[in-house]
mmCIF file of C-alpha atoms in Angstrom:
data_model
loop_
_atom_site.group_PDB
_atom_site.id
_atom_site.type_symbol
_atom_site.label_atom_id
_atom_site.label_comp_id
_atom_site.label_asym_id
_atom_site.label_seq_id
_atom_site.Cartn_x
_atom_site.Cartn_y
_atom_site.Cartn_z
ATOM 1 C CA ASP A 951 5.771 18.219 -4.345
ATOM 2 C CA LYS A 952 7.245 21.600 -5.255
ATOM 3 C CA ILE A 953 7.490 22.605 -1.595
ATOM 4 C CA MET A 954 9.198 19.293 -0.829
ATOM 5 C CA ASN A 955 11.723 19.933 -3.622
ATOM 6 C CA LEU A 956 12.382 23.420 -2.254
ATOM 7 C CA VAL A 957 12.973 21.983 1.228
ATOM 8 C CA GLY A 958 15.494 19.600 -0.357
ATOM 9 C CA GLU A 959 17.277 22.538 -2.010
ATOM 10 C CA LEU A 960 17.243 24.398 1.292
ATOM 11 C CA THR A 961 18.830 21.381 2.997
ATOM 12 C CA LEU A 962 21.603 21.322 0.379
ATOM 13 C CA ALA A 963 22.210 25.045 0.849
ATOM 14 C CA ARG A 964 22.456 24.471 4.613
ATOM 15 C CA SER A 965 25.131 21.808 4.015
ATOM 16 C CA ARG A 966 27.138 24.183 1.828
ATOM 17 C CA LEU A 967 26.831 26.887 4.497
ATOM 18 C CA GLN A 968 28.043 24.420 7.129
ATOM 19 C CA ASN A 969 31.100 23.617 4.996
ATOM 20 C CA LEU A 970 31.872 27.335 4.576
ATOM 21 C CA LYS A 971 31.446 27.933 8.316
ATOM 22 C CA ALA A 972 33.914 25.136 9.100
ATOM 23 C CA LYS A 973 36.361 26.147 6.367
ATOM 24 C CA TYR A 974 36.545 29.807 7.383
ATOM 25 C CA SER A 975 36.073 29.338 11.151
ATOM 26 C CA LEU A 976 33.078 31.627 11.307
ATOM 27 C CA ASP A 977 32.176 30.975 14.930
ATOM 28 C CA ASP A 978 30.021 34.115 15.010
ATOM 29 C CA LEU A 979 27.542 32.362 12.717
ATOM 30 C CA GLU A 980 27.157 29.300 14.961
ATOM 31 C CA GLU A 981 23.971 30.458 16.705
ATOM 32 C CA THR A 982 22.357 31.562 13.435
ATOM 33 C CA PHE A 983 23.353 28.313 11.735
ATOM 34 C CA THR A 984 21.908 26.239 14.593
ATOM 35 C CA GLN A 985 18.645 28.178 14.437
ATOM 36 C CA LEU A 986 18.503 27.803 10.643
ATOM 37 C CA SER A 987 19.063 24.054 10.953
ATOM 38 C CA LYS A 988 16.208 23.679 13.443
ATOM 39 C CA LEU A 989 13.871 25.687 11.212
ATOM 40 C CA ILE A 990 14.754 23.614 8.140
ATOM 41 C CA GLU A 991 14.188 20.358 10.050
ATOM 42 C CA GLU A 992 10.805 21.577 11.303
ATOM 43 C CA LEU A 993 9.810 22.742 7.820
ATOM 44 C CA GLN A 994 10.825 19.368 6.380
ATOM 45 C CA TYR A 995 8.791 17.543 9.041
ATOM 46 C CA GLN A 996 5.718 19.729 8.428
ATOM 47 C CA VAL A 997 5.894 19.217 4.647
ATOM 48 C CA ILE A 998 6.106 15.442 5.115
ATOM 49 C CA GLN A 999 3.144 15.573 7.522
ATOM 50 C CA ALA A 1000 1.141 17.636 5.020
ATOM 51 C CA ARG A 1001 1.662 14.924 2.386
ATOM 52 C CA MET A 1002 0.371 12.183 4.680
ATOM 53 C CA MET A 1003 -3.192 11.025 4.074
ATOM 54 C CA PRO A 1004 -5.267 8.238 5.631
ATOM 55 C CA VAL A 1005 -5.614 5.111 3.485
ATOM 56 C CA GLU A 1006 -9.364 5.282 3.978
ATOM 57 C CA GLN A 1007 -9.375 7.881 1.189
ATOM 58 C CA VAL A 1008 -8.494 5.028 -1.186
ATOM 59 C CA PHE A 1009 -10.297 2.259 0.708
ATOM 60 C CA ASN A 1010 -13.642 4.077 0.745
ATOM 61 C CA ARG A 1011 -13.931 3.682 -3.039
ATOM 62 C CA PHE A 1012 -14.239 -0.095 -2.788
ATOM 63 C CA PRO A 1013 -17.421 -1.027 -0.851
ATOM 64 C CA LEU A 1014 -19.650 0.039 -3.743
ATOM 65 C CA MET A 1015 -17.414 -1.769 -6.255
ATOM 66 C CA ILE A 1016 -17.537 -4.983 -4.177
ATOM 67 C CA ARG A 1017 -21.310 -4.736 -3.773
ATOM 68 C CA ASP A 1018 -21.781 -4.300 -7.547
ATOM 69 C CA LEU A 1019 -19.379 -7.147 -8.409
ATOM 70 C CA ALA A 1020 -21.037 -9.450 -5.893
ATOM 71 C CA LYS A 1021 -24.424 -8.671 -7.423
ATOM 72 C CA GLU A 1022 -23.088 -9.318 -10.964
ATOM 73 C CA GLU A 1023 -21.612 -12.658 -9.879
ATOM 74 C CA ASN A 1024 -24.642 -13.572 -7.757
ATOM 75 C CA LYS A 1025 -22.513 -13.939 -4.625
ATOM 76 C CA LYS A 1026 -23.071 -12.889 -1.033
ATOM 77 C CA ILE A 1027 -20.072 -11.018 0.335
ATOM 78 C CA ASN A 1028 -19.345 -9.242 3.582
ATOM 79 C CA PHE A 1029 -16.664 -6.630 2.836
ATOM 80 C CA VAL A 1030 -14.608 -5.474 5.821
ATOM 81 C CA LEU A 1031 -12.262 -2.462 5.893
ATOM 82 C CA GLU A 1032 -9.622 -2.294 8.634
ATOM 83 C CA GLY A 1033 -6.898 0.221 9.427
ATOM 84 C CA GLY A 1034 -8.237 3.105 7.361
ATOM 85 C CA GLU A 1035 -6.666 5.566 9.781
ATOM 86 C CA LEU A 1036 -3.141 4.500 8.765
ATOM 87 C CA GLU A 1037 -1.468 7.436 7.040
ATOM 88 C CA LEU A 1038 0.760 7.143 3.973
ATOM 89 C CA ASP A 1039 2.404 9.616 1.640
ATOM 90 C CA LYS A 1040 0.023 10.892 -1.027
ATOM 91 C CA SER A 1041 2.246 9.606 -3.852
ATOM 92 C CA ILE A 1042 2.062 6.070 -2.432
ATOM 93 C CA LEU A 1043 -1.706 6.276 -2.039
ATOM 94 C CA ASP A 1044 -2.052 7.433 -5.648
ATOM 95 C CA GLY A 1045 -0.415 4.198 -6.803
ATOM 96 C CA LEU A 1046 -2.500 1.868 -4.626
ATOM 97 C CA SER A 1047 -5.896 2.115 -6.274
ATOM 98 C CA GLU A 1048 -5.333 0.090 -9.470
ATOM 99 C CA PRO A 1049 -3.517 -2.870 -7.850
ATOM 100 C CA LEU A 1050 -6.183 -3.049 -5.134
ATOM 101 C CA ILE A 1051 -8.963 -3.010 -7.726
ATOM 102 C CA HIS A 1052 -7.314 -5.984 -9.423
ATOM 103 C CA LEU A 1053 -6.866 -7.937 -6.185
ATOM 104 C CA LEU A 1054 -10.406 -7.256 -5.007
ATOM 105 C CA ARG A 1055 -11.931 -8.213 -8.370
ATOM 106 C CA ASN A 1056 -9.971 -11.479 -8.267
ATOM 107 C CA SER A 1057 -11.155 -12.128 -4.743
ATOM 108 C CA VAL A 1058 -14.806 -11.678 -5.760
ATOM 109 C CA SER A 1059 -14.553 -13.510 -9.090
ATOM 110 C CA HIS A 1060 -12.135 -16.341 -8.303
ATOM 111 C CA GLY A 1061 -11.816 -16.537 -4.527
ATOM 112 C CA ILE A 1062 -15.305 -16.425 -3.093
ATOM 113 C CA GLU A 1063 -17.482 -19.332 -4.153
ATOM 114 C CA SER A 1064 -21.202 -19.169 -4.892
ATOM 115 C CA ALA A 1065 -23.541 -19.582 -1.915
ATOM 116 C CA GLU A 1066 -24.408 -23.103 -3.107
ATOM 117 C CA GLU A 1067 -20.745 -24.164 -3.369
ATOM 118 C CA ARG A 1068 -20.017 -22.694 0.054
ATOM 119 C CA LYS A 1069 -22.914 -24.595 1.647
ATOM 120 C CA LYS A 1070 -21.729 -27.872 0.074
ATOM 121 C CA VAL A 1071 -18.347 -27.569 1.814
ATOM 122 C CA GLY A 1072 -19.828 -26.478 5.148
ATOM 123 C CA LYS A 1073 -19.189 -22.741 4.913
ATOM 124 C CA LYS A 1074 -21.712 -20.023 5.587
ATOM 125 C CA GLU A 1075 -23.369 -18.657 2.423
ATOM 126 C CA GLU A 1076 -21.804 -15.228 2.749
ATOM 127 C CA GLY A 1077 -18.122 -14.988 1.903
ATOM 128 C CA GLU A 1078 -15.877 -12.454 3.566
ATOM 129 C CA ILE A 1079 -13.263 -10.194 1.996
ATOM 130 C CA ILE A 1080 -11.037 -8.087 4.235
ATOM 131 C CA LEU A 1081 -9.033 -5.087 3.043
ATOM 132 C CA ARG A 1082 -6.574 -4.255 5.817
ATOM 133 C CA ALA A 1083 -3.899 -1.626 6.358
ATOM 134 C CA LYS A 1084 -1.435 -1.994 9.223
ATOM 135 C CA ARG A 1085 2.032 -1.067 10.404
ATOM 136 C CA GLU A 1086 4.478 -3.852 11.042
ATOM 137 C CA LYS A 1087 8.133 -3.386 11.977
ATOM 138 C CA GLY A 1088 8.189 0.167 10.602
ATOM 139 C CA ARG A 1089 6.494 -0.805 7.329
ATOM 140 C CA ALA A 1090 3.003 -0.238 6.022
ATOM 141 C CA ILE A 1091 1.266 -3.411 4.910
ATOM 142 C CA ILE A 1092 -1.861 -3.449 2.783
ATOM 143 C CA GLU A 1093 -3.459 -6.869 2.416
ATOM 144 C CA VAL A 1094 -6.520 -8.403 0.839
ATOM 145 C CA THR A 1095 -7.772 -11.672 2.315
ATOM 146 C CA ASP A 1096 -10.871 -13.729 1.696
ATOM 147 C CA ASP A 1097 -12.367 -16.932 3.056
ATOM 148 C CA GLY A 1098 -12.826 -18.413 -0.402
ATOM 149 C CA ARG A 1099 -11.526 -21.589 -1.976
ATOM 150 C CA GLY A 1100 -7.919 -20.472 -2.184
ATOM 151 C CA PHE A 1101 -5.496 -21.090 -5.023
ATOM 152 C CA ASN A 1102 -5.491 -24.171 -7.221
ATOM 153 C CA LEU A 1103 -1.729 -24.686 -7.173
ATOM 154 C CA GLU A 1104 -1.772 -27.424 -9.816
ATOM 155 C CA LEU A 1105 -3.732 -25.228 -12.215
ATOM 156 C CA ILE A 1106 -1.352 -22.322 -11.584
ATOM 157 C CA LYS A 1107 1.673 -24.543 -12.267
ATOM 158 C CA LYS A 1108 0.069 -25.936 -15.437
ATOM 159 C CA THR A 1109 -0.722 -22.434 -16.728
ATOM 160 C CA ALA A 1110 2.803 -21.203 -15.903
ATOM 161 C CA VAL A 1111 4.314 -24.127 -17.850
ATOM 162 C CA GLU A 1112 1.946 -23.553 -20.800
ATOM 163 C CA LYS A 1113 2.926 -19.885 -20.918
ATOM 164 C CA GLY A 1114 6.623 -20.745 -20.751
ATOM 165 C CA LEU A 1115 7.162 -19.000 -17.423
ATOM 166 C CA ILE A 1116 8.609 -22.132 -15.826
ATOM 167 C CA THR A 1117 9.626 -25.577 -17.033
ATOM 168 C CA GLU A 1118 7.762 -28.796 -16.259
ATOM 169 C CA GLN A 1119 10.702 -29.824 -14.037
ATOM 170 C CA GLU A 1120 10.540 -26.537 -12.089
ATOM 171 C CA ALA A 1121 6.790 -26.998 -11.579
ATOM 172 C CA GLN A 1122 7.309 -30.527 -10.217
ATOM 173 C CA ASN A 1123 10.039 -29.348 -7.849
ATOM 174 C CA MET A 1124 7.989 -26.485 -6.392
ATOM 175 C CA PRO A 1125 7.082 -26.906 -2.744
ATOM 176 C CA VAL A 1126 3.385 -27.091 -1.897
#
């Protein structure tokens, strides 16, 4: 982070130098300024690359958690990790762990049904949870999907109304 801040300061200093060069017509400095600009750009690129880390460094914490949760809940779950090679800035990765823990816990606890329930509705006993990282249109997307029962929209609406998050009228007008 400190190196990145220093590169930012260096970039600002380069801009000030460019303004001075233009103001005082210092053509003799053109070659040096061009070389300095290239070096600063390369340094900036290398610092950004150094901060990039594969998402698998966060993802690899979860298989054991899923296995333990599945055992606690007496559920059979196949946990799939995809796209672990996708690289993101370290600061973004640092913020991913807690939200993913929450989503994955919900998927195990509320999404995936028991083996008996799954059999009753014609599903295989083992549920599947997928944690996927991918690039799409220049963006990184991290998603959690499961083949569980899905959301009970009516229950969600009822709870939202009870908690005062939406009105009864708003709940009725929501699209399905």
